PDB file of C-alpha atoms in Angstrom:
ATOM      1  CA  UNK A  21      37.726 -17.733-103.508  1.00  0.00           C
ATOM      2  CA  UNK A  22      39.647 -15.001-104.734  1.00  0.00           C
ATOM      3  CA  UNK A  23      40.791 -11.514-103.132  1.00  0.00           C
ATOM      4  CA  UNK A  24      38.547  -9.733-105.486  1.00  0.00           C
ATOM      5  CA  UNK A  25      35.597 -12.026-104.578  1.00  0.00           C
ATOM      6  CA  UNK A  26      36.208 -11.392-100.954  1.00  0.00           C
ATOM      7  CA  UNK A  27      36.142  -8.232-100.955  1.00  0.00           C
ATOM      8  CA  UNK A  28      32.930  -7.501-103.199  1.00  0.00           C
ATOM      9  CA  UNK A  29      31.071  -9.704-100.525  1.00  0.00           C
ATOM     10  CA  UNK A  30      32.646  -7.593 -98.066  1.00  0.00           C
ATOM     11  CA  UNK A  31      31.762  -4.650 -99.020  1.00  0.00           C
ATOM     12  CA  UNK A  32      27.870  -5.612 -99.710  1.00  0.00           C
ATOM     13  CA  UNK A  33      27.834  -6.978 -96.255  1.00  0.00           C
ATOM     14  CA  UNK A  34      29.085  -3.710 -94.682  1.00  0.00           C
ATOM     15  CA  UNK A  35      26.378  -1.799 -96.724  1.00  0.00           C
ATOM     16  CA  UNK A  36      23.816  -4.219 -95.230  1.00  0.00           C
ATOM     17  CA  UNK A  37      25.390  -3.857 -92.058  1.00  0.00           C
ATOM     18  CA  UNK A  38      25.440   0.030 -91.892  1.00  0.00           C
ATOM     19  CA  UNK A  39      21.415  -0.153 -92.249  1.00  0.00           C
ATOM     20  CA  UNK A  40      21.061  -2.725 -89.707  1.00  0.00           C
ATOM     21  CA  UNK A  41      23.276  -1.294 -87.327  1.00  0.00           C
ATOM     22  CA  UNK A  42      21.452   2.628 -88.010  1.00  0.00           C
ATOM     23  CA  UNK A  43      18.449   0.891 -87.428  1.00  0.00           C
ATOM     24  CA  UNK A  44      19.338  -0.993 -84.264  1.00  0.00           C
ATOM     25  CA  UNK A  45      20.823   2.246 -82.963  1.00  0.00           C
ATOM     26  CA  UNK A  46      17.217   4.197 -83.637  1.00  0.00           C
ATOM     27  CA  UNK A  47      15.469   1.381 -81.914  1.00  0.00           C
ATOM     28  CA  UNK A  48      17.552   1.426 -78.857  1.00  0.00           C
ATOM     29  CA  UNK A  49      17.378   5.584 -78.528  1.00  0.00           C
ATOM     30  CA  UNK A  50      13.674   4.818 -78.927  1.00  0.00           C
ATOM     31  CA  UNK A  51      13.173   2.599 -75.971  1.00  0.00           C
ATOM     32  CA  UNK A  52      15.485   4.078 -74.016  1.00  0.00           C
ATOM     33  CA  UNK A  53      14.159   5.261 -70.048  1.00  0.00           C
ATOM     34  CA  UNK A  54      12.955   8.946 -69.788  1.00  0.00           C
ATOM     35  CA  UNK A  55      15.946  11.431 -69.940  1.00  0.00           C
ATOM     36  CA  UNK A  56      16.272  14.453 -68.113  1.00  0.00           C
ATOM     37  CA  UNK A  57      14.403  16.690 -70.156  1.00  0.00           C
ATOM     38  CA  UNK A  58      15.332  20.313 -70.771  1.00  0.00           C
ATOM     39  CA  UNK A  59      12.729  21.808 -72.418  1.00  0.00           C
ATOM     40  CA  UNK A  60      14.242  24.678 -74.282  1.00  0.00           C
ATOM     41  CA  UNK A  61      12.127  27.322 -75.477  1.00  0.00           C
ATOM     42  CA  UNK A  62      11.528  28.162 -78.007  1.00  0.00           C
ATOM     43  CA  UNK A  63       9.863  24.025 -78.663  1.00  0.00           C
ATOM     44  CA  UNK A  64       8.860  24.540 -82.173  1.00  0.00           C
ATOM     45  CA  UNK A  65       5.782  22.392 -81.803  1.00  0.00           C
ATOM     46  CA  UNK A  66       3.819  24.692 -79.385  1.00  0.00           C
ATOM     47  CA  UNK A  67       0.808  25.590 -81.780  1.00  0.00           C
ATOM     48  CA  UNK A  68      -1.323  28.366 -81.270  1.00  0.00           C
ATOM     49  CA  UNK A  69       1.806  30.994 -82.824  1.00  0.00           C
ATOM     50  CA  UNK A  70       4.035  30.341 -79.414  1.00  0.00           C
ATOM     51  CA  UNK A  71       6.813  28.962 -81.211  1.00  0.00           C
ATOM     52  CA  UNK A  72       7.448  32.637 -82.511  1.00  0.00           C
ATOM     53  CA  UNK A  73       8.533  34.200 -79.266  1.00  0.00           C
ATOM     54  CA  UNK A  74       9.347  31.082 -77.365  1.00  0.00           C
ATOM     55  CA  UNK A  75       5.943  31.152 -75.466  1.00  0.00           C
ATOM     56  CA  UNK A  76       4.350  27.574 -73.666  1.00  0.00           C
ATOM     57  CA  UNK A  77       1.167  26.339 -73.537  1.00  0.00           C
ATOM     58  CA  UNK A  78       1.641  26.904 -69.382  1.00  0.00           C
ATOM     59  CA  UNK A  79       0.755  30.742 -70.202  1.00  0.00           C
ATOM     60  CA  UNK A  80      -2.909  29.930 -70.255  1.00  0.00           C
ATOM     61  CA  UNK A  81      -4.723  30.054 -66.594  1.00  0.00           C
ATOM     62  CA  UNK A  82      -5.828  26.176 -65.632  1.00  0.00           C
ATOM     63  CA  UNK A  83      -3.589  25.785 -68.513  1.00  0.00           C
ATOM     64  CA  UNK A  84      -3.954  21.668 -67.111  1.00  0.00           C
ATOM     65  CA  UNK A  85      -7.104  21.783 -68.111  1.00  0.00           C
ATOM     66  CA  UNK A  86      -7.192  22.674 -71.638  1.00  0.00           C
ATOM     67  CA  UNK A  87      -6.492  20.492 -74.651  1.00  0.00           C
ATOM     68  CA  UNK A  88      -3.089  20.921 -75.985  1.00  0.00           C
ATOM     69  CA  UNK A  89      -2.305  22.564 -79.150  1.00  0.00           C
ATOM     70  CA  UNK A  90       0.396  20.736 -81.073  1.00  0.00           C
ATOM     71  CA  UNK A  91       2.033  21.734 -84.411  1.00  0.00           C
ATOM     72  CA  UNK A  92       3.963  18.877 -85.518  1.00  0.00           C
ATOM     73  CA  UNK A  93       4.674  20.511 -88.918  1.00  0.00           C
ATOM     74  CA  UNK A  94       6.591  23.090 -87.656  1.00  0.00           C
ATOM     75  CA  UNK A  95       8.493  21.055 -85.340  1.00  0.00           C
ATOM     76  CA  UNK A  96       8.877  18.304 -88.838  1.00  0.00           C
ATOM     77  CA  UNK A  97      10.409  21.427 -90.773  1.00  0.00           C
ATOM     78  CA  UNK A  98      13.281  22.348 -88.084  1.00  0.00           C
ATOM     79  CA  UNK A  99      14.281  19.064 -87.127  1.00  0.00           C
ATOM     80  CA  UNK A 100      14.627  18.794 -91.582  1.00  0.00           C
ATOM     81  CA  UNK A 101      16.740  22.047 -91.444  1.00  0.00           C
ATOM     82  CA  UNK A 102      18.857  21.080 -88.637  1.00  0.00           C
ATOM     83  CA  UNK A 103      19.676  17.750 -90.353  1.00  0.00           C
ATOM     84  CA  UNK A 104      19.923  19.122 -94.096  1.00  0.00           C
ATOM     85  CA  UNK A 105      21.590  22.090 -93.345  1.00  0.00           C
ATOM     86  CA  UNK A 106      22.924  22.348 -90.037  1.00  0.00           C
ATOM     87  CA  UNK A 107      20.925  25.315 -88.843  1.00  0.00           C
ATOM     88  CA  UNK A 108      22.601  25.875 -85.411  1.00  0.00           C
ATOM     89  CA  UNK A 109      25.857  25.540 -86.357  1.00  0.00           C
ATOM     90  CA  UNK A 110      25.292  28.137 -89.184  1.00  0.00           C
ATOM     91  CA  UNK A 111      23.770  30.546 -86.635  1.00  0.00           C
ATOM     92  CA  UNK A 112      26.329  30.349 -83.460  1.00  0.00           C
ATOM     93  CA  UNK A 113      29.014  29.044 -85.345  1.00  0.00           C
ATOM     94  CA  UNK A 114      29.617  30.600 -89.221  1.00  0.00           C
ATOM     95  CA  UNK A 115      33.154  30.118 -89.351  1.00  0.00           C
ATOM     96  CA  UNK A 116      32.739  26.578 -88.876  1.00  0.00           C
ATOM     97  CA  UNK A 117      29.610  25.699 -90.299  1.00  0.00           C
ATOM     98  CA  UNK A 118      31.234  26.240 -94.185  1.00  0.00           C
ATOM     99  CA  UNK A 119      33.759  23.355 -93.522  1.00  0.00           C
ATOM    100  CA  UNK A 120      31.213  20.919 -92.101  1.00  0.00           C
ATOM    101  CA  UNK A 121      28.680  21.826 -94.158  1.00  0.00           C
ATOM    102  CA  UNK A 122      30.722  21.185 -97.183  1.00  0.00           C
ATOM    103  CA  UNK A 123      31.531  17.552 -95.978  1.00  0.00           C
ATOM    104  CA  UNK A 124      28.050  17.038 -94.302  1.00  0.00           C
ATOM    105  CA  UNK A 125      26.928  18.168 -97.959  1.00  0.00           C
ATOM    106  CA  UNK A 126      29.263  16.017 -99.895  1.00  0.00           C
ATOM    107  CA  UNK A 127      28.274  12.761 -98.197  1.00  0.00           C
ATOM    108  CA  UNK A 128      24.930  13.477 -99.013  1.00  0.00           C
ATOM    109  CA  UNK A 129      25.410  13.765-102.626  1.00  0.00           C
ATOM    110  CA  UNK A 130      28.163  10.980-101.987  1.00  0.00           C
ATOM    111  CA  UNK A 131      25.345   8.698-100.523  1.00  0.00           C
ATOM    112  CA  UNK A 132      22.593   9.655-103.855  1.00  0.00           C
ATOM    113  CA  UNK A 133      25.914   9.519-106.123  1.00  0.00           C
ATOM    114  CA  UNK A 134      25.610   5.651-104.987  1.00  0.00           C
ATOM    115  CA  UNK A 135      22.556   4.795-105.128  1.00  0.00           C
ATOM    116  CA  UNK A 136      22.730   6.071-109.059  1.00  0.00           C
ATOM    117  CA  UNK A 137      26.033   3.879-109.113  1.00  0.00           C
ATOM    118  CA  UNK A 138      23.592   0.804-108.296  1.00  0.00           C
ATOM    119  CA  UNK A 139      20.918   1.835-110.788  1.00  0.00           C
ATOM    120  CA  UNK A 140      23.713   1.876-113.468  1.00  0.00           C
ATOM    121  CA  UNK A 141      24.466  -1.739-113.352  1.00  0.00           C
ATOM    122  CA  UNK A 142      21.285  -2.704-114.861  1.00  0.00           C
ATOM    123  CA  UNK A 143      20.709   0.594-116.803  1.00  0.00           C
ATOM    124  CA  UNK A 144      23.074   2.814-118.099  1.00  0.00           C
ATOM    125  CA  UNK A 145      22.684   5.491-121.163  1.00  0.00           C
ATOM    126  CA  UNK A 146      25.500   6.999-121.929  1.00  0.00           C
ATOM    127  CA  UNK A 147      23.394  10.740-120.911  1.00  0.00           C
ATOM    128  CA  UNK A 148      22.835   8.757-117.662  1.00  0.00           C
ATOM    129  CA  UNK A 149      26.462   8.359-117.038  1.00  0.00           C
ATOM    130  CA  UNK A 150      27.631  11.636-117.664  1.00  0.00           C
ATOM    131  CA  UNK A 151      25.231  12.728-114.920  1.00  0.00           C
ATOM    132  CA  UNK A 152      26.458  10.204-112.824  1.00  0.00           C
ATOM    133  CA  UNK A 153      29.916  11.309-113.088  1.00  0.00           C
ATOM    134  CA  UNK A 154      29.538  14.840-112.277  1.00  0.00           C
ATOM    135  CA  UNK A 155      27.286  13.755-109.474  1.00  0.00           C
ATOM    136  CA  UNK A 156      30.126  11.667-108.117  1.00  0.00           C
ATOM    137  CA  UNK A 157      32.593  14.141-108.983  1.00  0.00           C
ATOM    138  CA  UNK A 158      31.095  16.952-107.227  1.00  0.00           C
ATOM    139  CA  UNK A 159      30.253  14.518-104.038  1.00  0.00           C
ATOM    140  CA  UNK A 160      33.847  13.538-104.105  1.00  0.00           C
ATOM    141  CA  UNK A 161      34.879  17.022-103.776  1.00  0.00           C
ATOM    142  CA  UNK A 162      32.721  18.794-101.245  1.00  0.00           C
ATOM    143  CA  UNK A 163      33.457  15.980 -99.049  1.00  0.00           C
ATOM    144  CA  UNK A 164      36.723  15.473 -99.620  1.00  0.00           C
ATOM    145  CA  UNK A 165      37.569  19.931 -99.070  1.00  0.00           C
ATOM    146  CA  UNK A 166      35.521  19.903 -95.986  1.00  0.00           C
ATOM    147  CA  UNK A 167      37.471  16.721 -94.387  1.00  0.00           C
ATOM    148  CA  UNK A 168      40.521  18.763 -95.139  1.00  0.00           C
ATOM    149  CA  UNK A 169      38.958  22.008 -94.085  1.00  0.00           C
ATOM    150  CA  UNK A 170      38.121  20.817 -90.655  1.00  0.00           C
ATOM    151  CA  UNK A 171      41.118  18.724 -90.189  1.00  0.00           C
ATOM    152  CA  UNK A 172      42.971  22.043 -90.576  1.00  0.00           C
ATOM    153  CA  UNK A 173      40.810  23.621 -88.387  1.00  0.00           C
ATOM    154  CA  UNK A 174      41.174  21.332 -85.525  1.00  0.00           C
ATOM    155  CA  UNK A 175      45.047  21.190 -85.603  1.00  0.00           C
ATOM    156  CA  UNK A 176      45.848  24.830 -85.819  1.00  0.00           C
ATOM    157  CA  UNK A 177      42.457  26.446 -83.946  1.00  0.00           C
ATOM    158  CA  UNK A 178      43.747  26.849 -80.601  1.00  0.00           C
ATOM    159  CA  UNK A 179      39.959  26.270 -78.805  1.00  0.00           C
ATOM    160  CA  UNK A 180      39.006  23.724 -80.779  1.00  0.00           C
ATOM    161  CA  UNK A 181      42.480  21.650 -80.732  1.00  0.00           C
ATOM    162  CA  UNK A 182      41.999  21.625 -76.943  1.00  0.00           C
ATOM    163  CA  UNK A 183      38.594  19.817 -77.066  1.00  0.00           C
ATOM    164  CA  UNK A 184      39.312  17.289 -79.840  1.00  0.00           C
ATOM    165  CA  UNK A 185      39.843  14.329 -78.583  1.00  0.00           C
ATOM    166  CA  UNK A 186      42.216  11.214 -80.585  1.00  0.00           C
ATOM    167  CA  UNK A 187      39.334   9.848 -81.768  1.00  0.00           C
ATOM    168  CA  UNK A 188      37.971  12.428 -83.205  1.00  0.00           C
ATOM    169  CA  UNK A 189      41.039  12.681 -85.455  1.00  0.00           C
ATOM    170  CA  UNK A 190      41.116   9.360 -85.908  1.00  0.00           C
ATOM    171  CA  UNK A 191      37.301   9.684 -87.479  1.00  0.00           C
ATOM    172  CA  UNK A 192      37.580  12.785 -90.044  1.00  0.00           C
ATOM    173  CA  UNK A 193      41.454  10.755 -91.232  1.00  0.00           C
ATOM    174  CA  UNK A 194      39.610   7.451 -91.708  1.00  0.00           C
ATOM    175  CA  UNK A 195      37.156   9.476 -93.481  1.00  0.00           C
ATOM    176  CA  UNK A 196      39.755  11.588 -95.649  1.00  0.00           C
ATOM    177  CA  UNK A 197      41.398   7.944 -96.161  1.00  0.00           C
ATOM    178  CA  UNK A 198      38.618   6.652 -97.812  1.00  0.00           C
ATOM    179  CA  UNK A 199      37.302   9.742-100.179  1.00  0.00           C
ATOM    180  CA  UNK A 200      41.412  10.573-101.483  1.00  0.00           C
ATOM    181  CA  UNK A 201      41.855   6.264-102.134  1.00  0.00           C
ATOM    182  CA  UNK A 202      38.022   6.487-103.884  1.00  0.00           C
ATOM    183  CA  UNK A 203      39.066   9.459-105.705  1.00  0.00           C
ATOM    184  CA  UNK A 204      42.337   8.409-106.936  1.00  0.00           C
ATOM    185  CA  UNK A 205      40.937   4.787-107.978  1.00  0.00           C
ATOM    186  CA  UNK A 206      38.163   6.445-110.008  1.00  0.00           C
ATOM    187  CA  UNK A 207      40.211   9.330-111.720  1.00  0.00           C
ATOM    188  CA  UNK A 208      42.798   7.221-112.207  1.00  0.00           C
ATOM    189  CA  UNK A 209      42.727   3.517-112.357  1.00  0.00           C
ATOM    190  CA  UNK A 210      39.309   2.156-112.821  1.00  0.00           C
ATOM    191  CA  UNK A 211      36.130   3.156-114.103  1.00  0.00           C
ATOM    192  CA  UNK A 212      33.328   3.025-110.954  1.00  0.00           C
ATOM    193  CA  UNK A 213      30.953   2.110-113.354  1.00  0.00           C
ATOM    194  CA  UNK A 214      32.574  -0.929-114.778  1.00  0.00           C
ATOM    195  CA  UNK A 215      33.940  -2.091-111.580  1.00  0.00           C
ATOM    196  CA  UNK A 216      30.172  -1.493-109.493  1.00  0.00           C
ATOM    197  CA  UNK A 217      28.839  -3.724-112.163  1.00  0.00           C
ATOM    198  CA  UNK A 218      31.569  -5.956-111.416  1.00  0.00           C
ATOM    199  CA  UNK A 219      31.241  -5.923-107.514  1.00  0.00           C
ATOM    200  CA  UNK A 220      27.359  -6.541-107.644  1.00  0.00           C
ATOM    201  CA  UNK A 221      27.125  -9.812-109.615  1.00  0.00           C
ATOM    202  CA  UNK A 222      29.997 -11.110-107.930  1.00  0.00           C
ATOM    203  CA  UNK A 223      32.522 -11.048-111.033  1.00  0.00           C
ATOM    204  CA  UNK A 224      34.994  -8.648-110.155  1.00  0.00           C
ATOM    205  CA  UNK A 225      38.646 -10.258-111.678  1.00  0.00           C
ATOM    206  CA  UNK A 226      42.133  -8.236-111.437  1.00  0.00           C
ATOM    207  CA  UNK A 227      40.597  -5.255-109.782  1.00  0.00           C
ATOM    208  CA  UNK A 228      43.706  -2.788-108.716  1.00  0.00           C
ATOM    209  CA  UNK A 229      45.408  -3.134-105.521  1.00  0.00           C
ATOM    210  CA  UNK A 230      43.978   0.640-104.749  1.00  0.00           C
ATOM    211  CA  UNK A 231      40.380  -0.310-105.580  1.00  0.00           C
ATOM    212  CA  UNK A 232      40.815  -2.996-103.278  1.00  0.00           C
ATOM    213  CA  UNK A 233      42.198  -1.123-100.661  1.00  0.00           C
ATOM    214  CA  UNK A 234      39.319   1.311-101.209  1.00  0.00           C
ATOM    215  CA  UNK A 235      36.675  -1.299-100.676  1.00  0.00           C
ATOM    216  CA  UNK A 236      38.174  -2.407 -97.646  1.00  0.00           C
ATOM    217  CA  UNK A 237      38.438   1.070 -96.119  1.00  0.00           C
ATOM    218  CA  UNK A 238      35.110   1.551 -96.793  1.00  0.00           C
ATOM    219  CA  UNK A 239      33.697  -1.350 -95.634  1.00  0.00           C
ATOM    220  CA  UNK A 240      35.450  -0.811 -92.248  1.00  0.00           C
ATOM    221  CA  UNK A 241      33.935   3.050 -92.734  1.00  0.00           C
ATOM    222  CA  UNK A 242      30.346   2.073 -93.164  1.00  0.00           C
ATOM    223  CA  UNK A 243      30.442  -1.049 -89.981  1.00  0.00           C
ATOM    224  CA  UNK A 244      32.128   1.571 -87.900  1.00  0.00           C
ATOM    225  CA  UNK A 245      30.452   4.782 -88.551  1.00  0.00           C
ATOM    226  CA  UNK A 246      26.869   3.436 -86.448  1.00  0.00           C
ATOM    227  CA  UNK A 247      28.924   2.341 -83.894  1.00  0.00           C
ATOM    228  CA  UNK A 248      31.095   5.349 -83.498  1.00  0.00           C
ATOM    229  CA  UNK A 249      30.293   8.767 -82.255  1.00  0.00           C
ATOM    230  CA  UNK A 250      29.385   9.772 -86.218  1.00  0.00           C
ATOM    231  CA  UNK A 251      25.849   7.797 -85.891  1.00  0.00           C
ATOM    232  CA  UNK A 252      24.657  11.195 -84.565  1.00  0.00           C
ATOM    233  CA  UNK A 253      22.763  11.394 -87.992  1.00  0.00           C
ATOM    234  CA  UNK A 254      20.139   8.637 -85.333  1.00  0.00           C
ATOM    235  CA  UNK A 255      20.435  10.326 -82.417  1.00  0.00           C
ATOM    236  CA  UNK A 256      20.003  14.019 -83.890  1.00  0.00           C
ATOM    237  CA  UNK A 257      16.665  13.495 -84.546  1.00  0.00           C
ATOM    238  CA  UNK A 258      16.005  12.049 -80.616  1.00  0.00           C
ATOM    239  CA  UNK A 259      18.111  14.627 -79.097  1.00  0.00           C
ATOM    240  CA  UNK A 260      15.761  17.460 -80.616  1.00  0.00           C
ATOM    241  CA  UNK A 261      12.196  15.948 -80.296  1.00  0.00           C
ATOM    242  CA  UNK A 262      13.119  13.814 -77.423  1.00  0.00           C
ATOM    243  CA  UNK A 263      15.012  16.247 -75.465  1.00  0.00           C
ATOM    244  CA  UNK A 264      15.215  19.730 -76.264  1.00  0.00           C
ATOM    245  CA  UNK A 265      11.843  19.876 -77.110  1.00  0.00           C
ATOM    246  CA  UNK A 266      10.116  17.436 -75.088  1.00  0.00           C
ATOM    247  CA  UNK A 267       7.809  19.337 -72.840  1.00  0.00           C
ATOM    248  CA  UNK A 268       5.011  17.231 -72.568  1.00  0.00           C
ATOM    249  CA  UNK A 269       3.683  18.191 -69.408  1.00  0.00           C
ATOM    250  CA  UNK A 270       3.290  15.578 -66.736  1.00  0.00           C
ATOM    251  CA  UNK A 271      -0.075  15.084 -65.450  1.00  0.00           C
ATOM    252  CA  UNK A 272      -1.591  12.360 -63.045  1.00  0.00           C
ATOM    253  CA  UNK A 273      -2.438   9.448 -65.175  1.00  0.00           C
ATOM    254  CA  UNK A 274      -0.488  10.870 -68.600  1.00  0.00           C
ATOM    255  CA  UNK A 275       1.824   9.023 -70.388  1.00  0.00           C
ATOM    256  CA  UNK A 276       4.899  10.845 -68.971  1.00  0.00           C
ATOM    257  CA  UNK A 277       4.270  10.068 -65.079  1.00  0.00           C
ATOM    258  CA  UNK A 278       3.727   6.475 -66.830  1.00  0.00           C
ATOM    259  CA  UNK A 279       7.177   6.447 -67.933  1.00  0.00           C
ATOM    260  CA  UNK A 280       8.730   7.848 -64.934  1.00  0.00           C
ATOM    261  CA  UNK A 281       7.100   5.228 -62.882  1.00  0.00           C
ATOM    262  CA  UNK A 282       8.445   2.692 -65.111  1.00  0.00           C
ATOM    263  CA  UNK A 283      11.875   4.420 -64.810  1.00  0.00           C
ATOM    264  CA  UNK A 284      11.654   4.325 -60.669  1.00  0.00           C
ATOM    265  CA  UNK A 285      11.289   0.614 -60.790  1.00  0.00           C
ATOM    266  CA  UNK A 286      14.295  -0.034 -62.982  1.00  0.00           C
ATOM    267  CA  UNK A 287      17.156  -1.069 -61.423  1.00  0.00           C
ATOM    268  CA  UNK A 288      20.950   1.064 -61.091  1.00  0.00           C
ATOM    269  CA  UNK A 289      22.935   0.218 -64.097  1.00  0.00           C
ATOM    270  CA  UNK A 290      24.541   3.072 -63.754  1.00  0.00           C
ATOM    271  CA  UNK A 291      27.128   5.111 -61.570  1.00  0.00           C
ATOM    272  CA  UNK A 292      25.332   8.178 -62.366  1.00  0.00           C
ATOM    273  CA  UNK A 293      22.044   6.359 -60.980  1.00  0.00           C
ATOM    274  CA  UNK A 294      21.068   7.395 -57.611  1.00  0.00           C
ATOM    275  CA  UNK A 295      21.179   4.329 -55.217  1.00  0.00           C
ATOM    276  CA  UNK A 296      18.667   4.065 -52.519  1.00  0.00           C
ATOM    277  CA  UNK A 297      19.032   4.972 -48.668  1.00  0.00           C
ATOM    278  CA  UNK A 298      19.172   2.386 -46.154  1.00  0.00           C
ATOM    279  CA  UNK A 299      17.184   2.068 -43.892  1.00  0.00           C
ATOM    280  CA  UNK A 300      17.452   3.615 -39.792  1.00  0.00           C
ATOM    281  CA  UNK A 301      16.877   0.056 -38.994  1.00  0.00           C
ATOM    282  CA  UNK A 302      19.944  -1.600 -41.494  1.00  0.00           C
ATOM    283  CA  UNK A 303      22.294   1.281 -40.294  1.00  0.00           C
ATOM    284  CA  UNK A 304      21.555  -0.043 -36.574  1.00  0.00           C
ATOM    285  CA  UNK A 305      22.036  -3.485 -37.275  1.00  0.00           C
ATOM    286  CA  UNK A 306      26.050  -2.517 -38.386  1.00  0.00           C
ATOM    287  CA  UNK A 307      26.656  -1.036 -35.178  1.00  0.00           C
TER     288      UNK A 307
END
């Protein structure tokens, strides 16, 4: 089997395996025990106009008694802006928020700019690949100034240099790595086009060292990124409805003292667990 062979399986396997692994990651946030909730107001799904002013459904008197009033589309449209656009950062953070956003942005288009890439190996006008190409191109570049941006940033911003840790380095290089070698082999050296329909069916023959290089990278990129810190495009979406905003109240018989119940009877796996007192009677028995 050749090197070129190899690595097209490769990389379809770590495409595969980036789904998989997202989804496995969702799952296990999902069935995780009850957290310690923090219920920060304002929760976005109060109904009844709370959100607004940060208000809770615990105003009303016997408020236990009353039927909840929910407004899940509210809560559906800031958990969208927060993970399109990056609302908080934007709002506490400005300065910041243009360099992420740009490469938060650019891997977005980066993502759609592939999908198109797979759609042009079975059909591909030539008005199709124009758009293509400045989809790709533009992808490439917001990505690729925003890695750069807050690479810069990190290094040389005296707050943030103290809180970023190796690894964090180590995950905005990798990702640098991988947009300049993908840049360079498509400006340069091969056409993405011919080589995608190449990669797909399995026929790829003398593809360029770079390109090569580039698949690997990427491959490594798209198996590590769910398993890394960076698969907080899963957990955003728990950490917000499952944390910040979960104030379900917890009632005799509800769901929630269901849960905790089935948290109590878990056992420690943890060092941050609590551990149970011995008994007056065990505490004798050493003496």
């Amino acid at each position: 089997m050749s090197a070129e062979t190899l690595v097209s399986v490769f990389i379809i396997i770590a495409m595969f395996g980036f789904f998989a692994l997202s989804l496995r990651k969702a799952y296990k946030f999902a069935h995780m025990q009850i957290h310690a909730r923090l219920d920060l107001y304002p929760v976005p799904k109060e109904g009844a106009g709370r959100a607004a002013y940060g208000g809770s459904y615990m105003e009303e008197p016997e408020w236990w008694t009353k039927p909840r009033k929910i407004n899940r589309v509210s809560e559906t449209v800031d958990i969208i802006k927060e993970m399109l656009f990056i609302k908080k950062l934007f709002v506490h953070q400005r300065s910041l928020w243009w360099a992420s956003y740009s490469m938060h942005l650019g891997i977005y288009v980066m993502l759609g700019w592939s999908v198109l890439l797979l759609v042009s190996v079975a059909w591909h006008p030539a008005w199709y690949v124009a758009v293509v190409s400045i989809v790709g191109i533009v992808g490439f570049a917001l990505a690729t100034i925003g890695c750069m941006l807050l690479l810069v940033r990190r290094v040389f911003d005296r707050v943030l240099a103290k809180y970023t840790t190796p690894l964090e380095y180590f995950n905005i290089v990798l990702l640098l790595v991988v947009l300049l070698t993908g840049a360079y082999s498509w400006l340069f050296v091969a056409s993405p086009f011919t080589v995608a329909a190449q990669v797909f069916t399995l026929s790829a023959t003398d593809l360029p060292p770079i390109v090569l290089v580039h698949f690997v990278l990427l491959g490594i990129m798209f198996l590590y990124i769910p398993l890394s810190k960076m698969s907080h495009y899963v957990g955003k979406f728990f950490c917000f409805h499952k944390v910040l905003w979960d104030n379900d109240p917890n009632l005799k018989g509800s769901a929630v003292e269901r849960r905790f119940e089935d948290a109590a009877q878990q056992p420690v796996t943890s060092p941050w667990s609590a551990t149970k007192p011995q008994s007056a009677s065990s505490e004798t028995s050493k003496g």
